[in-house]
CSV table of C-alpha atoms (C1' of nucleotides) in Angstrom, one decimal:
chain,number,residue,atom,x,y,z
A,1,MET,CA,51.7,-47.7,-39.4
A,2,LYS,CA,52.8,-44.8,-37.2
A,3,LEU,CA,51.5,-44.7,-33.6
A,4,PRO,CA,51.7,-41.8,-31.2
A,5,PRO,CA,54.4,-42.3,-28.5
A,6,LYS,CA,51.8,-42.0,-25.8
A,7,SER,CA,49.8,-44.8,-27.3
A,8,ILE,CA,52.9,-46.9,-27.4
A,9,GLU,CA,53.3,-46.4,-23.7
A,10,ARG,CA,49.7,-47.2,-23.0
A,11,LEU,CA,49.8,-50.4,-25.2
A,12,SER,CA,52.6,-51.7,-23.0
A,13,GLN,CA,50.5,-51.0,-19.9
A,14,TYR,CA,47.4,-52.6,-21.5
A,15,ARG,CA,49.3,-55.7,-22.1
A,16,ARG,CA,50.5,-55.9,-18.5
A,17,ILE,CA,46.9,-55.6,-17.3
A,18,LEU,CA,45.7,-58.1,-19.9
A,19,LEU,CA,48.2,-60.7,-18.9
A,20,ASN,CA,47.2,-60.1,-15.3
A,21,ASN,CA,43.6,-60.7,-16.1
A,22,LEU,CA,44.3,-63.7,-18.3
A,23,GLU,CA,46.1,-65.4,-15.5
A,24,LYS,CA,43.0,-64.9,-13.3
A,25,GLY,CA,41.1,-66.9,-15.9
A,26,LYS,CA,39.3,-63.9,-17.5
A,27,GLU,CA,38.5,-64.3,-21.2
A,28,TYR,CA,36.9,-61.0,-22.2
A,29,ILE,CA,37.5,-57.5,-20.9
A,30,TYR,CA,35.6,-54.2,-21.5
A,31,SER,CA,37.3,-50.9,-22.3
A,32,HIS,CA,36.0,-49.4,-19.1
A,33,GLU,CA,37.6,-52.2,-17.1
A,34,LEU,CA,40.9,-51.8,-18.7
A,35,ALA,CA,40.6,-48.0,-18.3
A,36,SER,CA,39.7,-48.0,-14.6
A,37,GLN,CA,42.6,-50.3,-13.8
A,38,LEU,CA,45.0,-47.8,-15.2
A,39,HIS,CA,43.3,-44.6,-14.4
A,40,PHE,CA,42.6,-43.8,-18.0
A,41,THR,CA,39.2,-43.2,-19.7
A,42,PRO,CA,37.4,-45.9,-21.7
A,43,VAL,CA,37.4,-43.7,-24.8
A,44,GLN,CA,41.1,-43.5,-24.8
A,45,VAL,CA,41.4,-47.2,-24.5
A,46,ARG,CA,39.1,-47.8,-27.4
A,47,ARG,CA,40.9,-45.2,-29.5
A,48,ASP,CA,44.3,-46.8,-28.9
A,49,ILE,CA,42.9,-50.2,-29.7
A,50,MET,CA,41.3,-48.8,-32.8
A,51,LEU,CA,44.7,-47.4,-33.9
A,52,ILE,CA,46.3,-50.8,-33.8
A,53,GLY,CA,43.5,-52.2,-35.9
A,54,TYR,CA,42.1,-54.7,-33.4
A,55,THR,CA,38.4,-55.2,-33.2
A,56,GLY,CA,36.6,-56.6,-30.1
A,57,THR,CA,33.4,-58.4,-30.0
A,58,GLN,CA,30.5,-56.2,-29.7
A,59,ARG,CA,28.8,-56.9,-26.5
A,60,LYS,CA,31.5,-58.8,-24.6
A,61,GLY,CA,34.4,-56.5,-25.0
A,62,TYR,CA,37.8,-57.5,-26.1
A,63,VAL,CA,39.1,-61.0,-26.3
A,64,ILE,CA,42.0,-60.8,-23.9
A,65,LYS,CA,44.2,-63.4,-25.6
A,66,ASP,CA,43.8,-62.0,-29.1
A,67,LEU,CA,44.4,-58.4,-27.9
A,68,ILE,CA,47.6,-59.5,-26.2
A,69,VAL,CA,48.7,-61.1,-29.5
A,70,ARG,CA,47.9,-58.0,-31.5
A,71,ILE,CA,49.7,-55.7,-29.1
A,72,GLY,CA,52.7,-58.0,-29.3
A,73,GLU,CA,52.7,-57.7,-33.1
A,74,ILE,CA,53.0,-53.9,-32.6
A,75,LEU,CA,55.5,-53.7,-29.7
A,76,ASP,CA,57.7,-56.8,-30.2
A,77,ARG,CA,60.1,-58.0,-32.8
A,78,GLU,CA,60.0,-61.6,-33.9
A,79,SER,CA,63.3,-62.2,-32.2
A,80,ASN,CA,64.0,-61.2,-28.6
A,81,THR,CA,65.5,-57.8,-28.0
A,82,ASN,CA,68.5,-58.1,-25.7
A,83,ALA,CA,69.4,-55.5,-23.1
A,84,ILE,CA,72.4,-55.0,-20.8
A,85,ILE,CA,72.3,-53.3,-17.5
A,86,ILE,CA,75.2,-51.2,-16.2
A,87,GLY,CA,75.6,-50.8,-12.5
A,88,MET,CA,74.5,-53.6,-10.2
A,89,GLY,CA,73.7,-51.6,-7.2
A,90,ASN,CA,70.3,-51.6,-5.5
A,91,LEU,CA,68.6,-50.1,-8.5
A,92,GLY,CA,70.3,-52.4,-11.0
A,93,LYS,CA,69.3,-55.4,-8.9
A,94,ALA,CA,65.8,-54.2,-8.5
A,95,ILE,CA,65.2,-53.7,-12.2
A,96,THR,CA,66.9,-57.0,-13.2
A,97,SER,CA,64.9,-59.1,-10.8
A,98,TYR,CA,61.8,-57.2,-11.7
A,99,PHE,CA,62.3,-58.4,-15.3
A,100,ASN,CA,63.0,-62.0,-14.4
A,101,GLY,CA,59.7,-63.7,-14.4
A,102,LYS,CA,57.9,-61.1,-16.5
A,103,ARG,CA,57.4,-62.7,-19.8
A,104,THR,CA,58.4,-60.1,-22.3
A,105,LYS,CA,60.4,-60.2,-25.5
A,106,ILE,CA,63.1,-58.1,-23.9
A,107,GLU,CA,65.7,-59.9,-21.9
A,108,ILE,CA,68.5,-58.6,-19.8
A,109,VAL,CA,71.4,-60.7,-20.9
A,110,ALA,CA,74.3,-59.3,-19.0
A,111,ALA,CA,75.2,-56.9,-16.2
A,112,PHE,CA,78.3,-54.8,-15.7
A,113,ASP,CA,79.9,-53.2,-12.7
A,114,THR,CA,83.3,-52.2,-11.3
A,115,ASP,CA,82.9,-53.9,-7.9
A,116,GLU,CA,85.3,-56.9,-7.8
A,117,GLN,CA,82.9,-58.6,-5.4
A,118,LYS,CA,80.3,-58.8,-8.1
A,119,ILE,CA,82.4,-59.7,-11.2
A,120,ASN,CA,81.7,-63.1,-12.7
A,121,ARG,CA,79.0,-63.8,-10.2
A,122,VAL,CA,75.4,-64.4,-11.2
A,123,ILE,CA,73.2,-61.7,-9.6
A,124,SER,CA,69.4,-61.7,-10.0
A,125,ASN,CA,69.9,-64.5,-12.5
A,126,VAL,CA,72.2,-62.4,-14.7
A,127,ARG,CA,76.0,-62.8,-15.0
A,128,CYS,CA,77.9,-59.7,-14.0
A,129,TYR,CA,81.1,-58.6,-15.9
A,130,HIS,CA,83.6,-55.9,-15.3
A,131,ILE,CA,82.8,-52.7,-17.1
A,132,SER,CA,86.1,-52.7,-18.9
A,133,SER,CA,85.0,-55.8,-20.8
A,134,ILE,CA,81.9,-54.2,-22.3
A,135,LYS,CA,83.5,-54.0,-25.7
A,136,GLU,CA,84.4,-57.6,-26.0
A,137,LYS,CA,81.1,-58.9,-24.5
A,138,LEU,CA,79.0,-56.7,-26.7
A,139,GLN,CA,80.4,-58.4,-29.8
A,140,ASN,CA,78.7,-61.7,-28.8
A,141,LEU,CA,75.6,-60.5,-27.0
A,142,ASP,CA,73.7,-58.7,-29.8
A,143,ALA,CA,72.3,-56.3,-27.4
A,144,SER,CA,70.6,-53.1,-28.6
A,145,ILE,CA,69.5,-51.5,-25.4
A,146,ALA,CA,71.4,-50.4,-22.3
A,147,ILE,CA,69.9,-49.6,-18.9
A,148,MET,CA,72.1,-47.3,-17.0
A,149,THR,CA,71.9,-47.6,-13.2
A,150,LEU,CA,75.4,-46.6,-12.3
A,151,SER,CA,76.8,-43.7,-10.4
A,152,PRO,CA,76.7,-40.3,-12.3
A,153,GLU,CA,80.5,-39.9,-12.3
A,154,ALA,CA,81.2,-42.8,-14.6
A,155,ALA,CA,78.0,-42.5,-16.7
A,156,GLN,CA,79.3,-40.3,-19.6
A,157,GLU,CA,82.4,-42.4,-20.1
A,158,VAL,CA,80.4,-45.6,-20.3
A,159,ALA,CA,77.8,-43.9,-22.5
A,160,ASP,CA,80.6,-43.1,-25.0
A,161,GLN,CA,81.6,-46.8,-25.0
A,162,LEU,CA,78.0,-47.9,-25.7
A,163,VAL,CA,77.7,-45.5,-28.6
A,164,LEU,CA,80.9,-46.9,-30.1
A,165,HIS,CA,79.7,-50.5,-29.8
A,166,ASP,CA,76.3,-50.3,-31.5
A,167,ILE,CA,73.9,-49.8,-28.7
A,168,LYS,CA,70.8,-48.2,-30.2
A,169,GLY,CA,68.8,-47.1,-27.2
A,170,ILE,CA,69.5,-46.1,-23.6
A,171,LEU,CA,67.3,-46.0,-20.6
A,172,ASN,CA,69.1,-43.6,-18.3
A,173,PHE,CA,68.4,-43.6,-14.5
A,174,THR,CA,71.4,-41.6,-13.6
A,175,SER,CA,70.7,-38.0,-12.7
A,176,ILE,CA,73.1,-36.6,-15.1
A,177,PRO,CA,72.4,-35.7,-18.7
A,178,LEU,CA,74.2,-37.9,-21.2
A,179,ASN,CA,75.8,-36.5,-24.3
A,180,ILE,CA,74.8,-38.8,-27.0
A,181,PRO,CA,74.4,-38.6,-30.8
A,182,ASP,CA,71.0,-38.0,-32.2
A,183,HIS,CA,70.6,-41.4,-33.9
A,184,ILE,CA,70.5,-43.1,-30.5
A,185,TYR,CA,67.2,-43.1,-28.7
A,186,ILE,CA,67.4,-42.0,-25.1
A,187,GLU,CA,64.9,-42.1,-22.4
A,188,ASP,CA,65.7,-40.4,-19.1
A,189,TYR,CA,64.0,-41.1,-15.8
A,190,ASP,CA,64.6,-39.2,-12.7
A,191,MET,CA,63.0,-40.2,-9.5
A,192,VAL,CA,63.4,-36.9,-7.8
A,193,THR,CA,61.3,-35.3,-10.5
A,194,SER,CA,58.6,-37.9,-10.1
A,195,ILE,CA,58.4,-37.3,-6.4
A,196,GLU,CA,58.6,-33.5,-6.7
A,197,LYS,CA,55.7,-33.7,-9.1
A,198,VAL,CA,53.6,-35.6,-6.6
A,199,ALA,CA,54.6,-33.2,-3.9
A,200,TYR,CA,53.6,-30.2,-6.1
A,201,PHE,CA,50.1,-31.6,-6.8
A,202,VAL,CA,49.6,-32.6,-3.3
A,203,ASN,CA,50.4,-29.1,-2.1
A,204,HIS,CA,48.4,-27.4,-4.8
A,205,ASN,CA,45.2,-29.4,-4.6
A,206,ASP,CA,42.8,-26.9,-5.9
B,1,MET,CA,49.3,-19.1,-10.9
B,2,LYS,CA,48.6,-22.3,-12.7
B,3,LEU,CA,51.4,-24.1,-14.5
B,4,PRO,CA,51.1,-26.9,-17.0
B,5,PRO,CA,52.0,-30.2,-15.5
B,6,LYS,CA,54.7,-30.7,-18.0
B,7,SER,CA,56.3,-27.5,-17.0
B,8,ILE,CA,56.3,-28.6,-13.4
B,9,GLU,CA,58.3,-31.7,-14.4
B,10,ARG,CA,60.7,-29.7,-16.3
B,11,LEU,CA,61.2,-27.1,-13.5
B,12,SER,CA,62.3,-29.9,-11.3
B,13,GLN,CA,64.8,-31.0,-13.9
B,14,TYR,CA,66.1,-27.5,-14.4
B,15,ARG,CA,66.8,-27.2,-10.8
B,16,ARG,CA,68.8,-30.4,-10.7
B,17,ILE,CA,70.9,-29.1,-13.6
B,18,LEU,CA,71.2,-25.7,-12.0
B,19,LEU,CA,72.4,-27.1,-8.7
B,20,ASN,CA,74.8,-29.2,-10.6
B,21,ASN,CA,76.3,-26.2,-12.4
B,22,LEU,CA,76.3,-24.1,-9.3
B,23,GLU,CA,78.5,-26.6,-7.5
B,24,LYS,CA,80.9,-26.4,-10.4
B,25,GLY,CA,81.2,-22.7,-9.7
B,26,LYS,CA,79.2,-21.5,-12.6
B,27,GLU,CA,77.2,-18.3,-12.0
B,28,TYR,CA,75.2,-17.7,-15.1
B,29,ILE,CA,73.6,-20.1,-17.6
B,30,TYR,CA,72.1,-19.7,-21.0
B,31,SER,CA,68.8,-21.2,-22.1
B,32,HIS,CA,70.6,-23.2,-24.7
B,33,GLU,CA,73.0,-24.7,-22.2
B,34,LEU,CA,70.2,-25.7,-19.9
B,35,ALA,CA,68.3,-27.1,-22.9
B,36,SER,CA,71.1,-29.2,-24.4
B,37,GLN,CA,71.8,-30.8,-21.0
B,38,LEU,CA,68.3,-32.1,-20.9
B,39,HIS,CA,67.6,-32.7,-24.5
B,40,PHE,CA,65.0,-29.9,-24.6
B,41,THR,CA,64.9,-26.9,-26.9
B,42,PRO,CA,66.1,-23.4,-25.8
B,43,VAL,CA,62.7,-21.9,-26.6
B,44,GLN,CA,61.0,-24.3,-24.3
B,45,VAL,CA,63.3,-23.5,-21.5
B,46,ARG,CA,62.8,-19.8,-21.9
B,47,ARG,CA,59.0,-20.2,-22.1
B,48,ASP,CA,58.9,-22.3,-18.9
B,49,ILE,CA,61.0,-19.7,-17.1
B,50,MET,CA,58.8,-16.9,-18.4
B,51,LEU,CA,55.8,-18.8,-17.0
B,52,ILE,CA,57.2,-18.6,-13.5
B,53,GLY,CA,57.9,-15.0,-13.9
B,54,TYR,CA,61.7,-15.0,-13.6
B,55,THR,CA,63.7,-12.7,-15.7
B,56,GLY,CA,67.4,-13.4,-16.6
B,57,THR,CA,70.0,-10.8,-17.4
B,58,GLN,CA,70.0,-10.0,-21.1
B,59,ARG,CA,73.3,-11.0,-22.4
B,60,LYS,CA,74.6,-13.3,-19.7
B,61,GLY,CA,71.7,-15.6,-19.4
B,62,TYR,CA,70.1,-16.6,-16.1
B,63,VAL,CA,71.6,-16.1,-12.7
B,64,ILE,CA,71.8,-19.6,-11.5
B,65,LYS,CA,71.4,-18.9,-7.8
B,66,ASP,CA,68.3,-16.7,-8.3
B,67,LEU,CA,66.7,-19.1,-10.7
B,68,ILE,CA,67.1,-21.9,-8.2
B,69,VAL,CA,65.4,-19.8,-5.6
B,70,ARG,CA,62.5,-18.9,-7.9
B,71,ILE,CA,61.9,-22.5,-8.9
B,72,GLY,CA,61.9,-23.4,-5.2
B,73,GLU,CA,59.2,-20.8,-4.6
B,74,ILE,CA,57.1,-22.6,-7.1
B,75,LEU,CA,57.8,-26.2,-6.3
B,76,ASP,CA,58.4,-26.2,-2.6
B,77,ARG,CA,56.4,-25.5,0.5
B,78,GLU,CA,58.0,-23.4,3.2
B,79,SER,CA,58.1,-26.4,5.5
B,80,ASN,CA,59.5,-29.7,4.4
B,81,THR,CA,57.2,-32.3,2.8
B,82,ASN,CA,57.6,-35.6,4.5
B,83,ALA,CA,57.4,-38.9,2.6
B,84,ILE,CA,57.4,-42.5,3.7
B,85,ILE,CA,58.5,-45.5,1.7
B,86,ILE,CA,56.9,-48.8,1.8
B,87,GLY,CA,59.0,-51.8,0.9
B,88,MET,CA,62.7,-51.8,1.7
B,89,GLY,CA,63.8,-54.2,-1.0
B,90,ASN,CA,66.3,-53.3,-3.6
B,91,LEU,CA,64.2,-50.6,-5.1
B,92,GLY,CA,63.2,-49.1,-1.8
B,93,LYS,CA,66.8,-48.9,-0.8
B,94,ALA,CA,67.9,-47.5,-4.1
B,95,ILE,CA,65.3,-44.7,-3.9
B,96,THR,CA,66.0,-43.9,-0.3
B,97,SER,CA,69.7,-43.6,-0.6
B,98,TYR,CA,69.3,-41.7,-3.8
B,99,PHE,CA,67.4,-39.1,-1.9
B,100,ASN,CA,69.9,-38.9,0.9
B,101,GLY,CA,72.4,-36.3,0.0
B,102,LYS,CA,70.1,-34.6,-2.6
B,103,ARG,CA,69.1,-31.4,-1.0
B,104,THR,CA,65.4,-31.1,-1.6
B,105,LYS,CA,62.6,-30.0,0.6
B,106,ILE,CA,61.2,-33.6,0.5
B,107,GLU,CA,62.4,-36.0,3.0
B,108,ILE,CA,61.9,-39.7,3.4
B,109,VAL,CA,61.2,-39.9,7.1
B,110,ALA,CA,60.3,-43.5,7.6
B,111,ALA,CA,60.4,-46.9,5.9
B,112,PHE,CA,58.1,-49.8,6.3
B,113,ASP,CA,58.5,-53.5,5.6
B,114,THR,CA,57.4,-56.9,6.8
B,115,ASP,CA,60.8,-58.6,6.9
B,116,GLU,CA,61.7,-59.0,10.6
B,117,GLN,CA,65.4,-58.7,9.7
B,118,LYS,CA,64.8,-55.1,8.8
B,119,ILE,CA,62.4,-53.9,11.5
B,120,ASN,CA,63.8,-51.3,13.8
B,121,ARG,CA,67.0,-51.1,11.9
B,122,VAL,CA,68.3,-48.0,10.1
B,123,ILE,CA,68.6,-48.7,6.4
B,124,SER,CA,69.9,-46.1,4.0
B,125,ASN,CA,69.7,-43.6,6.9
B,126,VAL,CA,66.0,-44.2,7.5
B,127,ARG,CA,64.5,-46.2,10.2
B,128,CYS,CA,62.4,-49.1,9.1
B,129,TYR,CA,59.2,-50.1,10.9
B,130,HIS,CA,56.8,-53.0,10.6
B,131,ILE,CA,54.0,-52.4,8.2
B,132,SER,CA,51.5,-53.1,10.8
B,133,SER,CA,52.5,-50.0,12.7
B,134,ILE,CA,51.8,-47.7,9.8
B,135,LYS,CA,48.7,-46.3,11.5
B,136,GLU,CA,50.4,-45.4,14.8
B,137,LYS,CA,53.6,-44.0,13.1
B,138,LEU,CA,51.7,-41.9,10.7
B,139,GLN,CA,50.1,-40.0,13.5
B,140,ASN,CA,53.5,-38.5,14.5
B,141,LEU,CA,55.2,-38.2,11.2
B,142,ASP,CA,53.1,-35.7,9.3
B,143,ALA,CA,53.8,-37.4,6.1
B,144,SER,CA,51.7,-36.6,3.0
B,145,ILE,CA,53.4,-38.7,0.4
B,146,ALA,CA,54.0,-42.4,0.2
B,147,ILE,CA,56.3,-44.2,-2.2
B,148,MET,CA,55.3,-47.8,-2.8
B,149,THR,CA,58.1,-50.2,-3.6
B,150,LEU,CA,56.6,-53.3,-2.2
B,151,SER,CA,55.5,-56.5,-3.8
B,152,PRO,CA,52.2,-56.3,-5.8
B,153,GLU,CA,50.4,-58.8,-3.6
B,154,ALA,CA,50.3,-56.6,-0.6
B,155,ALA,CA,50.0,-53.3,-2.4
B,156,GLN,CA,46.3,-52.7,-2.4
B,157,GLU,CA,45.9,-53.6,1.2
B,158,VAL,CA,48.5,-51.1,2.2
B,159,ALA,CA,47.1,-48.5,-0.1
B,160,ASP,CA,43.8,-48.7,1.7
B,161,GLN,CA,45.6,-48.1,5.0
B,162,LEU,CA,47.4,-45.0,3.5
B,163,VAL,CA,44.1,-43.6,2.4
B,164,LEU,CA,42.6,-44.0,5.8
B,165,HIS,CA,45.5,-42.2,7.4
B,166,ASP,CA,45.7,-39.0,5.5
B,167,ILE,CA,48.3,-39.7,2.8
B,168,LYS,CA,47.6,-37.3,0.0
B,169,GLY,CA,49.8,-38.5,-2.8
B,170,ILE,CA,51.3,-41.8,-3.9
B,171,LEU,CA,54.1,-42.7,-6.1
B,172,ASN,CA,53.4,-46.2,-7.2
B,173,PHE,CA,56.2,-48.4,-8.5
B,174,THR,CA,54.3,-51.7,-8.1
B,175,SER,CA,53.0,-53.1,-11.3
B,176,ILE,CA,49.5,-53.4,-10.2
B,177,PRO,CA,46.9,-50.7,-10.5
B,178,LEU,CA,45.8,-49.3,-7.1
B,179,ASN,CA,42.2,-48.6,-6.4
B,180,ILE,CA,42.3,-45.2,-4.8
B,181,PRO,CA,39.7,-42.4,-4.2
B,182,ASP,CA,39.9,-39.4,-6.6
B,183,HIS,CA,41.1,-36.9,-4.1
B,184,ILE,CA,44.4,-38.6,-3.8
B,185,TYR,CA,47.0,-37.8,-6.3
B,186,ILE,CA,48.6,-40.9,-7.8
B,187,GLU,CA,51.6,-41.3,-10.1
B,188,ASP,CA,52.4,-44.7,-11.5
B,189,TYR,CA,55.7,-45.7,-12.8
B,190,ASP,CA,56.3,-49.0,-14.6
B,191,MET,CA,59.8,-49.9,-15.6
B,192,VAL,CA,58.7,-52.5,-18.1
B,193,THR,CA,56.8,-49.8,-20.0
B,194,SER,CA,59.8,-47.6,-20.1
B,195,ILE,CA,62.0,-50.3,-21.5
B,196,GLU,CA,59.4,-51.4,-24.0
B,197,LYS,CA,59.1,-47.9,-25.2
B,198,VAL,CA,62.8,-47.7,-25.8
B,199,ALA,CA,62.7,-51.1,-27.5
B,200,TYR,CA,59.9,-49.9,-29.8
B,201,PHE,CA,61.7,-46.8,-30.9
B,202,VAL,CA,64.9,-48.7,-31.4
B,203,ASN,CA,63.2,-51.2,-33.6
B,204,HIS,CA,61.2,-48.6,-35.5
B,205,ASN,CA,63.9,-46.1,-36.2
B,206,ASP,CA,62.5,-44.5,-39.3
C,1,DA,C1',9.7,-59.4,-33.7
C,2,DA,C1',10.7,-54.9,-32.3
C,3,DA,C1',12.5,-51.8,-28.9
C,4,DA,C1',15.8,-50.8,-25.5
C,5,DC,C1',20.2,-51.5,-24.1
C,6,DA,C1',25.2,-51.7,-23.7
C,7,DC,C1',28.8,-52.1,-25.7
C,8,DT,C1',32.5,-50.9,-29.7
C,9,DG,C1',34.4,-47.9,-33.6
C,10,DT,C1',35.1,-43.5,-35.7
C,11,DT,C1',35.0,-38.8,-36.6
C,12,DA,C1',34.9,-34.1,-34.7
C,13,DT,C1',36.2,-30.9,-31.3
C,14,DT,C1',38.8,-29.2,-27.6
C,15,DT,C1',42.6,-28.8,-24.8
C,16,DT,C1',47.3,-29.2,-24.0
C,17,DT,C1',51.9,-29.0,-25.4
C,18,DA,C1',55.6,-27.6,-28.3
C,19,DT,C1',57.5,-24.9,-31.8
C,20,DA,C1',58.2,-20.9,-34.5
C,21,DA,C1',58.5,-16.2,-35.4
C,22,DC,C1',59.7,-12.0,-33.9
C,23,DA,C1',60.2,-8.0,-30.8
C,24,DT,C1',63.2,-6.2,-27.2
C,25,DT,C1',67.4,-5.0,-25.1
C,26,DG,C1',71.9,-4.9,-22.9
C,27,DT,C1',76.8,-5.5,-24.7
C,28,DT,C1',80.5,-5.3,-27.7
C,29,DC,C1',83.3,-3.4,-30.9
C,30,DA,C1',84.6,-0.6,-34.7
D,1,DT,C1',78.5,6.8,-30.5
D,2,DG,C1',76.0,3.7,-33.1
D,3,DA,C1',75.5,-0.5,-35.7
D,4,DA,C1',75.8,-5.4,-35.3
D,5,DC,C1',75.2,-9.0,-32.3
D,6,DA,C1',73.4,-12.4,-29.2
D,7,DA,C1',70.9,-13.2,-25.8
D,8,DT,C1',65.9,-13.1,-23.5
D,9,DG,C1',60.7,-12.4,-23.4
D,10,DT,C1',56.3,-12.8,-25.7
D,11,DT,C1',52.9,-13.6,-28.9
D,12,DA,C1',51.3,-16.5,-32.7
D,13,DT,C1',51.0,-20.9,-34.8
D,14,DA,C1',51.3,-25.7,-35.3
D,15,DA,C1',51.3,-30.3,-33.6
D,16,DA,C1',50.0,-33.8,-30.4
D,17,DA,C1',47.0,-35.7,-27.2
D,18,DA,C1',42.8,-36.2,-24.9
D,19,DT,C1',38.0,-35.8,-24.9
D,20,DA,C1',33.4,-35.6,-26.6
D,21,DA,C1',29.8,-36.7,-29.6
D,22,DC,C1',27.7,-39.9,-31.9
D,23,DA,C1',27.0,-43.7,-35.3
D,24,DG,C1',26.9,-48.8,-35.7
D,25,DT,C1',25.7,-53.2,-34.1
D,26,DG,C1',25.0,-57.5,-31.7
D,27,DT,C1',22.2,-59.0,-27.6
D,28,DT,C1',18.6,-59.1,-24.5
D,29,DT,C1',14.0,-58.5,-23.1
D,30,DT,C1',9.3,-58.2,-23.4
DNA sequence: AAAACACTGTTATTTTTATAACATTGTTCA
DNA sequence: TGAACAATGTTATAAAAATAACAGTGTTTT
């Protein structure tokens, strides 16, 4: 089955909302509830859910528990996916602790930095190693994803290392473009762009 | 002139790269250079630049300085756009200091938090106030954008305040959906979704 | 028991976005 | 000088995404 990338993103978001509602003791949820909580349309929700072959109960909406399971079958692998994070500054810490406590199949299993103060300490529940030991650590960790939250200057150099040692996907928060071979999936996120976008639409509210 | 939202996002990214190259002493840039640095295609770059009515020199590419100016005319307002940030935890600090030093027309002019330790201190070059004083501060600040980096529990309550006091756009990093009237522009960003997307495409590399 | 209702599921259409094709034009070089 | 080149600018086409229209179906209500 091949799903549109945008649907993949939304599935992840549906799951977050669903878990949220499940915790509150809710059992069923309508497409329009799911939609309004994410600023989507009900049609889009139903279409996405159709695409993954899940069928709700007619009058009551979707069975939250079952839908979560189904989304998991799409998004997750049986085994956990391990990630590493590079750069334990404010952003690195924010992301790492944000992940702790979220129950997902993705786990941040190690952090890397150059600051001697941080080396070998456990920060946000993850042990931090020196960046120069990436190679050796990666051999044991079985990590396929790297989250880059380090300063731009060192980013390309580290990226080269990651490529050599079998990282398959990168989430890049540094503001420089990484030069990476095609077979590695890369997702860039730039906060300045997000804010400038908000500013644009605020200033052009027609 | 009405530009596609996706082009707006890319314009912001072009500018970042352009400034980058200008600092290195580069004067001209080709569409394919700009493209490869952002993992776009040269055609897309040219098309976006066409849309904003800028014309490069035929054989040498675009004049970096001029193109930056033109993009500024599209994205910026004459006066600065002021933003406030709510929640000075790791993420709040990361974003704020990330903005300091970037020369953009958007400025984070105040921070808010509930932690007494932080109140009235200057953190990442921005003064931090108690959240309960939002109302009074907003009257002087002329801020139109709010960046929400606080814990989910308090988010909706604060959002209600923002709406009341004339905030026009919100960049929401909390993982809960905010209930906000339609005339306010809201952009949600969820890190878990980004990582899950990377994980999906890493695991489904066909 | 039948009609109205309020959902979901699916196909059709529209809109948006990206790509491709190609025309245009300075520049270089023989 | 003029032919080849290598870039931009623009129109045409294709692909992706979102929306709309509507069909199907349990449930409720009278």
